Amino acid sequence: MGALGLGIVFALLVLLPSLEHQVHGKQSNYELKMCDIYQGRWVYDASYPLYDSSLCSFIESAFACQKNGRADELYLKYKWQPFACKLPRFDAEDFLERFRDKRIMFVGDSLSLNQWQSFTCMLHAASPESEYNFERIGSTSTFKFQSHNVSLMLQRNAFLVDMAHNKYGRVLKLNSIDHKDGLAWKEFDVLIFNTWHWWLHKGRKQPWEFIQDGNTLHQDMDRFVAYEKALRTWARWVDKNVDPTKTKVFFQSISPTHWNASFWGNPEGRNCTAETRPLAEPPYPRSPHPAQVIVEKVLRGMSKPVNLLNVTALSRLRKDGHPSIYGNEGHRGMDCSHWCLPGVPDTWNQLLYTELIRN
């Protein structure tokens, strides 16, 4: 073999490790893209939680369970492990660099607030010395990271469709989107929508006097029917107005509650209070949440791509993650609907981060 041949062999030997690394890297990315990240289990991880909530003074008191006196910490130590792949660990600097000069908005109820506050803290705690601006104008809150000009915003909008105030009282209009809301949504690079939490409220907690469907005013109607009609109105708005080359749209699936301990086989318990560990398997009934069935049906019928942030099943396992008596500034009532921070919404955001980087 001549000098040229020996040179080529030597070059190949040098390059092989690099080529192998590239192939495996591509395979890993492919596996992540093909992986169902919502099928898995909760596993103990001593390195958790992802952040120290004391670094985030802006967290709502209702979610600050440790500050409000919750002494147990085991619920902080669980991470979500998909069966078929590993989730990339949340990288705040990578996220901010990817979304430099971008605007991201969460639109929904207090569960959107829960997730938005988790995300702002995950980013801020990674670089607590970095400058940020926080402001709240009406129903919209903005958390802006100055170093990368990234705006993370929240619009409190419990139903997504229009809520009008007229001589009859408050009217939930199932067939229309508020014009100002629609104009605002068009301006964002990422939109994460959510609605469900308030649809079943009745009595003093019911936030409307009438439901309008077409030209008909109802004092009440089947709430699941109303929910589906409203989601279809939202879906039509997305199909008509969103340019998927400019805006990524997500829908956060139903956030489960844990008000009845008998559902997870604890006849001694009444609700989520004193629960400290996740469930190893789904509680009964194991049939899908009826509102989740509606969400998935509506999304399947859309012409524009909407990513389902499918957190319902994995969150059903986390009976231990709610504020219980450690929300609402501590020992004022019981909350088995929202989530402690740090906690389960951090995983929702890790899944959101994974969806964004793998697509």
Tab-separated table of C-alpha atoms in Angstrom:
chain	number	residue	atom	x	y	z
A	1	MET	CA	0.000	0.000	0.000
A	2	GLY	CA	1.413	3.319	-1.002
A	3	ALA	CA	1.788	6.434	1.088
A	4	LEU	CA	-1.474	7.809	-0.284
A	5	GLY	CA	-3.346	4.622	0.692
A	6	LEU	CA	-1.872	4.650	4.180
A	7	GLY	CA	-2.868	8.284	4.531
A	8	ILE	CA	-6.475	7.509	3.598
A	9	VAL	CA	-6.654	4.601	6.078
A	10	PHE	CA	-5.198	6.765	8.837
A	11	ALA	CA	-7.704	9.545	8.085
A	12	LEU	CA	-10.583	7.056	8.223
A	13	LEU	CA	-9.395	5.710	11.585
A	14	VAL	CA	-9.295	9.243	12.951
A	15	LEU	CA	-12.736	10.094	11.558
A	16	LEU	CA	-14.564	6.885	12.556
A	17	PRO	CA	-15.203	7.858	16.211
A	18	SER	CA	-16.531	11.227	15.079
A	19	LEU	CA	-18.751	9.644	12.401
A	20	GLU	CA	-20.019	7.054	14.888
A	21	HIS	CA	-20.843	9.824	17.351
A	22	GLN	CA	-22.771	11.724	14.659
A	23	VAL	CA	-24.754	8.637	13.650
A	24	HIS	CA	-25.630	7.825	17.243
A	25	GLY	CA	-26.541	11.481	17.816
A	26	LYS	CA	-28.914	11.446	14.852
A	27	GLN	CA	-30.368	8.130	15.981
A	28	SER	CA	-30.932	9.564	19.449
A	29	ASN	CA	-32.706	12.593	18.010
A	30	TYR	CA	-34.777	10.311	15.790
A	31	GLU	CA	-35.707	8.143	18.776
A	32	LEU	CA	-36.761	11.217	20.739
A	33	LYS	CA	-38.873	12.455	17.849
A	34	MET	CA	-40.595	9.076	17.485
A	35	CYS	CA	-41.001	8.504	21.223
A	36	ASP	CA	-44.379	8.822	22.959
A	37	ILE	CA	-43.125	11.008	25.782
A	38	TYR	CA	-46.486	10.835	27.577
A	39	GLN	CA	-46.301	7.081	28.238
A	40	GLY	CA	-44.058	6.315	31.176
A	41	ARG	CA	-43.767	6.343	34.955
A	42	TRP	CA	-42.665	8.575	37.802
A	43	VAL	CA	-39.246	7.673	39.212
A	44	TYR	CA	-37.315	8.970	42.199
A	45	ASP	CA	-34.449	11.343	41.337
A	46	ALA	CA	-32.352	12.797	44.148
A	47	SER	CA	-31.267	15.724	41.934
A	48	TYR	CA	-34.831	17.074	41.836
A	49	PRO	CA	-36.486	19.560	42.074
A	50	LEU	CA	-35.294	21.524	39.052
A	51	TYR	CA	-35.133	24.809	40.996
A	52	ASP	CA	-35.304	26.383	44.432
A	53	SER	CA	-38.632	28.191	44.704
A	54	SER	CA	-37.153	30.659	47.208
A	55	LEU	CA	-35.331	32.229	44.239
A	56	CYS	CA	-38.700	33.093	42.686
A	57	SER	CA	-40.393	35.677	44.873
A	58	PHE	CA	-43.071	36.167	42.217
A	59	ILE	CA	-44.643	32.700	42.693
A	60	GLU	CA	-48.259	32.985	43.837
A	61	SER	CA	-48.732	32.130	47.488
A	62	ALA	CA	-51.365	29.537	46.500
A	63	PHE	CA	-48.640	27.416	44.860
A	64	ALA	CA	-45.792	28.011	47.361
A	65	CYS	CA	-46.376	24.890	49.439
A	66	GLN	CA	-42.980	24.754	51.169
A	67	LYS	CA	-43.194	28.416	52.120
A	68	ASN	CA	-46.686	27.781	53.470
A	69	GLY	CA	-45.472	25.070	55.809
A	70	ARG	CA	-45.509	21.792	53.916
A	71	ALA	CA	-42.798	19.800	55.664
A	72	ASP	CA	-42.578	16.630	53.533
A	73	GLU	CA	-40.284	16.830	50.504
A	74	LEU	CA	-40.584	13.436	48.824
A	75	TYR	CA	-43.142	14.792	46.329
A	76	LEU	CA	-40.412	17.111	45.014
A	77	LYS	CA	-38.119	14.220	44.077
A	78	TYR	CA	-40.004	12.560	41.234
A	79	LYS	CA	-39.280	12.961	37.539
A	80	TRP	CA	-41.237	11.660	34.565
A	81	GLN	CA	-39.512	8.817	32.711
A	82	PRO	CA	-41.015	7.804	29.327
A	83	PHE	CA	-40.869	4.075	28.587
A	84	ALA	CA	-39.237	4.420	25.153
A	85	CYS	CA	-36.722	7.269	25.576
A	86	LYS	CA	-35.195	9.731	28.013
A	87	LEU	CA	-36.435	13.282	28.275
A	88	PRO	CA	-33.751	15.903	27.750
A	89	ARG	CA	-33.115	17.740	30.985
A	90	PHE	CA	-34.529	21.232	30.872
A	91	ASP	CA	-31.833	23.667	29.716
A	92	ALA	CA	-32.829	27.266	30.468
A	93	GLU	CA	-29.952	28.829	28.533
A	94	ASP	CA	-30.686	26.691	25.486
A	95	PHE	CA	-34.363	27.625	25.635
A	96	LEU	CA	-33.666	31.357	25.916
A	97	GLU	CA	-31.187	31.218	23.042
A	98	ARG	CA	-33.591	29.286	20.811
A	99	PHE	CA	-36.355	31.791	21.521
A	100	ARG	CA	-34.319	34.985	21.481
A	101	ASP	CA	-36.567	37.916	20.459
A	102	LYS	CA	-39.656	35.647	20.601
A	103	ARG	CA	-42.985	35.987	22.411
A	104	ILE	CA	-44.738	33.060	24.075
A	105	MET	CA	-48.220	33.204	25.574
A	106	PHE	CA	-50.193	30.895	27.833
A	107	VAL	CA	-53.942	31.434	27.440
A	108	GLY	CA	-56.329	29.881	29.935
A	109	ASP	CA	-57.456	29.627	33.535
A	110	SER	CA	-55.581	29.266	36.835
A	111	LEU	CA	-53.996	26.000	35.636
A	112	SER	CA	-52.355	28.056	32.893
A	113	LEU	CA	-51.212	30.433	35.630
A	114	ASN	CA	-49.792	27.415	37.489
A	115	GLN	CA	-47.840	26.301	34.400
A	116	TRP	CA	-46.729	29.813	33.417
A	117	GLN	CA	-45.370	30.506	36.907
A	118	SER	CA	-43.526	27.202	36.823
A	119	PHE	CA	-41.915	28.112	33.495
A	120	THR	CA	-40.874	31.607	34.575
A	121	CYS	CA	-39.276	30.171	37.721
A	122	MET	CA	-37.496	27.369	35.836
A	123	LEU	CA	-35.912	30.002	33.586
A	124	HIS	CA	-35.232	32.634	36.234
A	125	ALA	CA	-33.760	30.232	38.816
A	126	ALA	CA	-31.175	29.055	36.283
A	127	SER	CA	-29.773	32.606	36.165
A	128	PRO	CA	-31.172	34.521	39.155
A	129	GLU	CA	-28.871	37.502	38.578
A	130	SER	CA	-30.265	38.142	35.097
A	131	GLU	CA	-32.526	41.145	34.710
A	132	TYR	CA	-36.209	40.672	34.082
A	133	ASN	CA	-39.314	42.825	33.881
A	134	PHE	CA	-42.631	41.758	35.339
A	135	GLU	CA	-45.869	43.609	34.727
A	136	ARG	CA	-49.589	42.921	34.866
A	137	ILE	CA	-52.070	44.911	32.804
A	138	GLY	CA	-55.668	43.799	33.113
A	139	SER	CA	-55.882	40.059	32.473
A	140	THR	CA	-52.413	39.854	30.886
A	141	SER	CA	-49.138	39.317	32.750
A	142	THR	CA	-45.711	39.619	31.122
A	143	PHE	CA	-42.393	38.214	32.321
A	144	LYS	CA	-39.590	39.456	30.054
A	145	PHE	CA	-36.018	38.135	30.166
A	146	GLN	CA	-33.945	41.155	29.182
A	147	SER	CA	-30.763	39.287	28.199
A	148	HIS	CA	-32.483	37.464	25.312
A	149	ASN	CA	-35.535	39.681	24.784
A	150	VAL	CA	-37.815	36.687	25.445
A	151	SER	CA	-41.333	37.460	26.659
A	152	LEU	CA	-43.288	34.788	28.520
A	153	MET	CA	-46.866	35.961	28.898
A	154	LEU	CA	-50.120	34.825	30.450
A	155	GLN	CA	-53.625	35.831	29.461
A	156	ARG	CA	-56.244	34.827	32.014
A	157	ASN	CA	-59.077	33.542	29.858
A	158	ALA	CA	-60.968	30.696	31.490
A	159	PHE	CA	-63.218	29.750	28.532
A	160	LEU	CA	-61.331	30.960	25.415
A	161	VAL	CA	-64.675	32.033	23.917
A	162	ASP	CA	-66.313	35.414	24.541
A	163	MET	CA	-67.870	36.422	27.869
A	164	ALA	CA	-70.202	39.403	27.396
A	165	HIS	CA	-71.811	41.633	30.007
A	166	ASN	CA	-75.231	42.987	29.050
A	167	LYS	CA	-78.612	43.791	30.594
A	168	TYR	CA	-79.272	40.096	31.179
A	169	GLY	CA	-76.062	39.665	33.146
A	170	ARG	CA	-72.953	37.735	32.171
A	171	VAL	CA	-73.368	35.726	28.978
A	172	LEU	CA	-70.964	32.967	27.885
A	173	LYS	CA	-71.052	33.082	24.064
A	174	LEU	CA	-70.147	29.672	22.702
A	175	ASN	CA	-69.871	30.785	19.077
A	176	SER	CA	-67.526	33.779	19.195
A	177	ILE	CA	-63.992	34.754	20.185
A	178	ASP	CA	-63.448	38.190	21.715
A	179	HIS	CA	-62.129	40.407	18.892
A	180	LYS	CA	-59.310	41.921	20.978
A	181	ASP	CA	-58.210	38.504	22.190
A	182	GLY	CA	-58.072	37.181	18.640
A	183	LEU	CA	-55.992	40.137	17.463
A	184	ALA	CA	-53.568	39.662	20.363
A	185	TRP	CA	-53.107	35.920	19.785
A	186	LYS	CA	-51.969	36.513	16.211
A	187	GLU	CA	-48.843	38.297	17.425
A	188	PHE	CA	-47.166	35.350	19.186
A	189	ASP	CA	-44.548	32.800	18.208
A	190	VAL	CA	-45.860	30.101	20.559
A	191	LEU	CA	-49.391	29.798	21.977
A	192	ILE	CA	-50.359	27.326	24.725
A	193	PHE	CA	-54.134	27.184	25.236
A	194	ASN	CA	-56.090	25.598	28.060
A	195	THR	CA	-59.706	25.520	29.226
A	196	TRP	CA	-61.716	23.162	31.394
A	197	HIS	CA	-61.366	24.044	35.077
A	198	TRP	CA	-64.464	26.290	35.252
A	199	TRP	CA	-66.883	24.473	32.947
A	200	LEU	CA	-68.624	22.392	35.623
A	201	HIS	CA	-68.999	25.087	38.299
A	202	LYS	CA	-72.528	25.784	39.477
A	203	GLY	CA	-74.212	27.929	42.098
A	204	ARG	CA	-72.148	30.775	43.534
A	205	LYS	CA	-69.025	29.651	41.626
A	206	GLN	CA	-70.745	29.714	38.230
A	207	PRO	CA	-69.236	32.696	36.398
A	208	TRP	CA	-72.170	33.369	34.040
A	209	GLU	CA	-75.947	33.846	34.178
A	210	PHE	CA	-76.663	32.650	30.625
A	211	ILE	CA	-75.064	30.553	27.888
A	212	GLN	CA	-75.595	31.762	24.331
A	213	ASP	CA	-75.587	29.174	21.542
A	214	GLY	CA	-76.322	30.784	18.197
A	215	ASN	CA	-79.256	33.142	18.777
A	216	THR	CA	-80.557	31.194	21.769
A	217	LEU	CA	-79.959	32.110	25.403
A	218	HIS	CA	-79.923	29.192	27.842
A	219	GLN	CA	-79.995	29.450	31.601
A	220	ASP	CA	-78.080	26.191	31.525
A	221	MET	CA	-77.222	23.299	29.212
A	222	ASP	CA	-75.194	20.109	29.222
A	223	ARG	CA	-71.745	21.362	30.171
A	224	PHE	CA	-69.894	18.817	28.013
A	225	VAL	CA	-71.967	19.860	24.984
A	226	ALA	CA	-71.210	23.506	25.746
A	227	TYR	CA	-67.516	22.713	26.170
A	228	GLU	CA	-67.329	20.995	22.785
A	229	LYS	CA	-69.143	23.866	21.042
A	230	ALA	CA	-66.707	26.363	22.564
A	231	LEU	CA	-63.675	24.282	21.573
A	232	ARG	CA	-64.944	24.046	18.009
A	233	THR	CA	-65.270	27.846	17.930
A	234	TRP	CA	-61.667	28.136	19.139
A	235	ALA	CA	-60.558	25.512	16.590
A	236	ARG	CA	-62.180	27.456	13.737
A	237	TRP	CA	-60.318	30.580	14.867
A	238	VAL	CA	-56.986	28.711	14.831
A	239	ASP	CA	-57.673	27.166	11.409
A	240	LYS	CA	-58.557	30.563	9.960
A	241	ASN	CA	-55.958	32.783	11.611
A	242	VAL	CA	-52.785	30.885	12.528
A	243	ASP	CA	-49.846	30.629	10.148
A	244	PRO	CA	-48.055	27.433	11.293
A	245	THR	CA	-44.784	28.598	9.703
A	246	LYS	CA	-44.743	31.488	12.164
A	247	THR	CA	-46.680	30.268	15.209
A	248	LYS	CA	-46.597	26.945	17.060
A	249	VAL	CA	-49.872	26.116	18.818
A	250	PHE	CA	-50.302	23.788	21.793
A	251	PHE	CA	-53.353	22.723	23.738
A	252	GLN	CA	-52.744	21.724	27.341
A	253	SER	CA	-54.917	18.708	28.098
A	254	ILE	CA	-57.136	18.322	31.163
A	255	SER	CA	-55.414	18.792	34.512
A	256	PRO	CA	-56.894	16.129	36.826
A	257	THR	CA	-58.076	16.733	40.382
A	258	HIS	CA	-57.764	14.419	43.388
A	259	TRP	CA	-60.728	15.170	45.593
A	260	ASN	CA	-61.863	11.610	46.357
A	261	ALA	CA	-59.290	9.259	47.896
A	262	SER	CA	-61.489	6.205	47.273
A	263	PHE	CA	-60.637	6.545	43.568
A	264	TRP	CA	-57.052	5.478	44.278
A	265	GLY	CA	-57.927	2.827	46.858
A	266	ASN	CA	-57.450	4.791	50.060
A	267	PRO	CA	-60.669	4.350	52.072
A	268	GLU	CA	-59.042	6.083	55.057
A	269	GLY	CA	-58.416	9.296	53.147
A	270	ARG	CA	-60.899	11.924	52.032
A	271	ASN	CA	-58.905	13.829	49.418
A	272	CYS	CA	-55.326	14.719	48.483
A	273	THR	CA	-54.276	15.838	51.963
A	274	ALA	CA	-51.407	13.869	53.553
A	275	GLU	CA	-50.607	12.142	50.226
A	276	THR	CA	-46.820	12.011	49.761
A	277	ARG	CA	-46.151	9.549	46.901
A	278	PRO	CA	-47.345	9.156	43.308
A	279	LEU	CA	-49.503	6.240	42.251
A	280	ALA	CA	-47.672	3.388	40.527
A	281	GLU	CA	-50.585	2.795	38.141
A	282	PRO	CA	-53.648	4.766	37.020
A	283	PRO	CA	-56.526	4.985	39.498
A	284	TYR	CA	-60.038	3.840	38.716
A	285	PRO	CA	-61.972	4.565	36.634
A	286	ARG	CA	-59.333	3.975	33.960
A	287	SER	CA	-61.503	5.237	31.125
A	288	PRO	CA	-60.349	8.543	29.586
A	289	HIS	CA	-61.523	11.792	31.128
A	290	PRO	CA	-64.695	12.747	29.165
A	291	ALA	CA	-63.434	16.287	28.550
A	292	GLN	CA	-60.145	14.852	27.265
A	293	VAL	CA	-62.100	12.752	24.749
A	294	ILE	CA	-63.724	15.967	23.484
A	295	VAL	CA	-60.374	17.765	23.235
A	296	GLU	CA	-58.816	14.987	21.189
A	297	LYS	CA	-61.852	14.734	18.892
A	298	VAL	CA	-61.801	18.488	18.182
A	299	LEU	CA	-58.048	18.549	17.531
A	300	ARG	CA	-58.316	15.625	15.085
A	301	GLY	CA	-60.817	17.612	13.031
A	302	MET	CA	-58.603	20.680	12.616
A	303	SER	CA	-56.791	21.614	9.412
A	304	LYS	CA	-53.918	23.450	11.144
A	305	PRO	CA	-51.408	21.527	13.295
A	306	VAL	CA	-52.010	21.795	17.038
A	307	ASN	CA	-49.778	19.877	19.429
A	308	LEU	CA	-51.583	18.213	22.329
A	309	LEU	CA	-49.590	18.644	25.532
A	310	ASN	CA	-51.064	15.418	26.829
A	311	VAL	CA	-50.458	15.705	30.569
A	312	THR	CA	-53.728	14.210	31.835
A	313	ALA	CA	-52.766	10.561	32.389
A	314	LEU	CA	-49.347	11.256	33.898
A	315	SER	CA	-50.793	13.925	36.207
A	316	ARG	CA	-53.543	11.543	37.416
A	317	LEU	CA	-50.767	9.580	39.128
A	318	ARG	CA	-49.667	12.603	41.182
A	319	LYS	CA	-52.177	12.628	44.033
A	320	ASP	CA	-49.277	13.890	46.161
A	321	GLY	CA	-48.587	17.041	44.159
A	322	HIS	CA	-51.463	19.347	45.163
A	323	PRO	CA	-51.274	22.176	47.713
A	324	SER	CA	-54.055	20.624	49.851
A	325	ILE	CA	-53.988	22.718	53.056
A	326	TYR	CA	-50.706	24.406	52.024
A	327	GLY	CA	-52.199	26.670	49.376
A	328	ASN	CA	-54.071	29.939	49.752
A	329	GLU	CA	-51.391	31.281	52.090
A	330	GLY	CA	-51.449	28.101	54.152
A	331	HIS	CA	-54.198	26.371	56.116
A	332	ARG	CA	-57.073	28.243	54.452
A	333	GLY	CA	-59.272	25.627	52.875
A	334	MET	CA	-58.329	22.666	50.708
A	335	ASP	CA	-56.913	22.641	47.169
A	336	CYS	CA	-56.733	19.332	45.286
A	337	SER	CA	-56.979	21.023	41.877
A	338	HIS	CA	-53.852	23.159	41.482
A	339	TRP	CA	-50.246	22.054	41.953
A	340	CYS	CA	-47.379	22.928	44.272
A	341	LEU	CA	-44.315	24.653	42.818
A	342	PRO	CA	-41.808	23.138	42.370
A	343	GLY	CA	-43.901	20.208	41.215
A	344	VAL	CA	-45.957	18.623	38.472
A	345	PRO	CA	-46.211	21.714	36.177
A	346	ASP	CA	-42.407	21.653	35.916
A	347	THR	CA	-42.806	18.323	34.128
A	348	TRP	CA	-45.481	19.816	31.864
A	349	ASN	CA	-42.934	22.462	30.886
A	350	GLN	CA	-40.175	19.912	30.418
A	351	LEU	CA	-42.517	18.092	28.014
A	352	LEU	CA	-43.317	21.397	26.290
A	353	TYR	CA	-39.577	22.083	25.962
A	354	THR	CA	-39.083	18.595	24.507
A	355	GLU	CA	-41.897	19.122	21.990
A	356	LEU	CA	-40.400	22.436	20.913
A	357	ILE	CA	-36.835	21.180	20.412
A	358	ARG	CA	-37.745	17.873	18.739
A	359	ASN	CA	-39.960	19.620	16.197
